Amino acid sequence: MSKQRVVLLPGDGIGPEVVEAARRVVDASGPPIEWVPMEIGTVAFEKYGDALPAHVLDEVRKCGVALKGPTTTPIAKGHVSANVRLRKELGLFASIRPVKTVPGLETPYGHMDLVVVRENTEDLYSGLENEVAPGVITSIKVITEVASRRIAHFAFEYALRWGRHRVTAVHKANIMKKADGLFLECARQESLAYAGRVSFDDVLVDALAMKLVTNPSQYDVLLLENLYGDIVSDLAAGLIGGLGLAPGANYGPDCAVFEAIHGSASDIAGKGIANPIAVILSAAMMCHHLGDTESYLRIRKSVRTITRDHRELLTPDLKGSGTTRSLADAIVREVERRRREPVDD
Ligand code: NAD
């Protein structure tokens, strides 16, 4: 069987540690993958003067698939985020972030099983900021009909494909009547084509924040603009136990890049204690994308077995005493066991 080439982008901070863990888990499950390791983020910036070099973009375009770790973006100065550029350059307009309660790690917030669908290309991430006068800055929010219809269509198609029953558009159209009003109207228009198959409603983003922490189980698929999607993903991840548990994927017409929600976590980078589960689950999503549903299920079930039965092996963010390496070892062993003796659970 010919091997699928997949670009491996460890990134920086905790990226190399958690991406290596995910690579080992995928290899243990056995999809025919040829990894193509390449540098982005701080490492690439120091080497090439560019956090996202053109040759990396070319390779991802060629392979069509990448597994990516986080990259650091300087705060309030410095280069444009490599992540934002990657998504724009490759046309990765849809970010999918499933957030599901993890067995063994149930939280006081109740059961959650929702999917954040985030528009990835515009909104306040347009990078259009100007100093119009000393002490006065404008930051332009761009919302277009084309991008709003495209992401709404993606959300409804996703809901149908994955047996989800409702899409909720999230907005602040009472204040941003034109920008968020357009986003909401596009979602409404798109919903008409799915009437009777996927239901539709909407919620103000501030109300959503409150409703999520009081009763998260009421939500199914959340459809959001770029910034709200970013914030709500982190909030939702926190409700299931933290950023170390929440995977993600970015899809465009020609490429898909799989990466966790979390960032480069400089506070724990290099200590060997970063939780690799979010990137491992992102890698499972990648296997599904590549057509290997067995690996997708095997990896997810293996993670669930470890979180449910071996709390002591988990990393410190989950109150365990394990390390990135020892947790990855345990998941690799479980994947190998399930590969040898398939269990139906
Ligand atoms: P962060 O997600 O890196 O960290 C927030 C907190 O969560 C930290 O306390 C961190 O230790 C913890 N955390 C995150 N991932 C963890 C894991 N796997 N295991 C255990 N604990 C984990 O967010 P931040 O500190 O706001 O951002 C740091 C940098 O990452 C910034 O430069 C930001 O721009 C960048 N960032 C990159 C991406 C990406 O590459 N896709 C995403 C978000 C943030």
Coordinates of N, CA, C and O and ligand atoms in Angstrom, one line a residue, residues 14 68 70-73 83 87 243-244 259 261-265 267-268 274-275 317, ligand 1:
I14 N 5.7 23.8 23.9 CA 5.4 22.3 24.2 C 5.2 21.5 22.9 O 5.0 20.3 23.0
K68 N 0.1 19.4 13.3 CA 0.8 20.6 13.7 C 0.8 20.8 15.2 O -0.3 20.7 15.9
P70 N 1.7 23.8 18.4 CA 1.4 25.3 18.5 C 2.7 26.1 18.2 O 3.8 25.5 18.2
T71 N 2.5 27.3 17.8 CA 3.6 28.2 17.7 C 3.4 29.5 18.5 O 2.2 29.9 18.7
T72 N 4.4 30.1 19.0 CA 4.3 31.3 19.8 C 4.2 32.5 18.9 O 4.9 32.7 17.9
T73 N 3.3 33.4 19.3 CA 3.2 34.7 18.6 C 3.5 35.8 19.7 O 2.8 35.8 20.7
N83 N 0.2 31.0 12.8 CA -1.1 30.2 12.7 C -2.1 30.8 11.8 O -2.7 30.2 11.0
R87 N -3.5 29.5 8.1 CA -4.9 29.2 7.8 C -5.3 30.1 6.6 O -6.0 29.6 5.7
L243 N -7.2 22.7 28.5 CA -6.8 22.8 27.1 C -6.1 21.5 26.7 O -6.0 21.2 25.5
G244 N -5.5 20.7 27.6 CA -4.8 19.5 27.2 C -5.7 18.4 26.7 O -5.2 17.4 26.3
E259 N -4.6 20.2 14.6 CA -3.8 20.8 15.7 C -4.8 21.0 16.9 O -6.0 21.2 16.7
I261 N -6.3 22.9 20.3 CA -6.7 24.3 20.6 C -5.6 25.0 21.3 O -5.4 26.2 21.0
H262 N -4.9 24.3 22.1 CA -4.0 25.0 23.0 C -2.8 25.7 22.3 O -2.4 25.3 21.2
G263 N -2.1 26.6 23.0 CA -0.9 27.3 22.5 C 0.3 26.6 22.9 O 0.4 25.4 23.4
S264 N 1.4 27.4 22.9 CA 2.8 26.8 23.1 C 3.1 26.7 24.6 O 4.2 26.1 24.9
A265 N 2.3 27.2 25.5 CA 2.4 27.0 26.9 C 3.8 27.1 27.4 O 4.4 26.2 28.0
D267 N 5.0 28.4 29.9 CA 5.2 28.1 31.4 C 5.6 26.7 31.7 O 6.2 26.4 32.7
I268 N 5.3 25.8 30.8 CA 5.6 24.3 31.1 C 6.5 23.7 30.0 O 6.8 22.6 30.1
A274 N 3.7 18.4 29.7 CA 2.6 18.8 28.9 C 1.7 17.7 28.6 O 2.1 16.5 28.3
N275 N 0.4 17.9 28.6 CA -0.6 16.9 28.3 C -0.7 16.6 26.8 O -1.0 17.6 26.0
D317 N -1.7 18.6 34.9 CA -2.9 19.4 34.6 C -4.2 18.6 34.9 O -5.2 19.2 35.2
Ligands
NAD1 P1 -1.7 28.3 26.1 O1 -2.8 27.5 25.5 O2 -0.3 28.1 25.5 O3 -1.6 28.1 27.6 C1 -2.7 28.5 28.5 C2 -2.5 27.7 29.8 O4 -2.9 26.3 29.6 C3 -1.1 27.6 30.3 O5 -1.1 27.7 31.8 C4 -0.6 26.3 29.9 O6 0.4 25.7 30.7 C5 -1.8 25.4 29.9 N1 -1.8 24.4 28.8 C6 -1.9 24.6 27.5 N2 -1.8 23.5 26.8 C7 -1.5 22.5 27.8 C8 -1.2 21.1 27.7 N3 -1.2 20.5 26.5 N4 -0.9 20.5 28.8 C9 -0.9 21.1 30.0 N5 -1.2 22.4 30.2 C10 -1.5 23.1 29.0 O7 -2.1 29.8 25.9 P2 -1.3 31.1 26.0 O8 -0.4 31.0 27.2 O9 -2.3 32.2 26.0 O10 -0.5 31.3 24.7 C11 0.9 30.9 24.6 C12 1.3 31.2 23.1 O11 0.7 30.2 22.3 C13 1.0 32.6 22.6 O12 2.1 33.0 21.9 C14 -0.1 32.3 21.6 O13 -0.2 33.2 20.6 C15 0.2 30.9 21.1 N6 -1.0 30.1 20.7 C16 -0.8 29.4 19.6 C17 -1.8 28.6 19.1 C18 -1.5 27.7 17.9 O14 -0.4 27.5 17.6 N7 -2.6 27.2 17.3 C19 -3.0 28.6 19.8 C20 -3.2 29.3 20.9 C21 -2.2 30.1 21.4

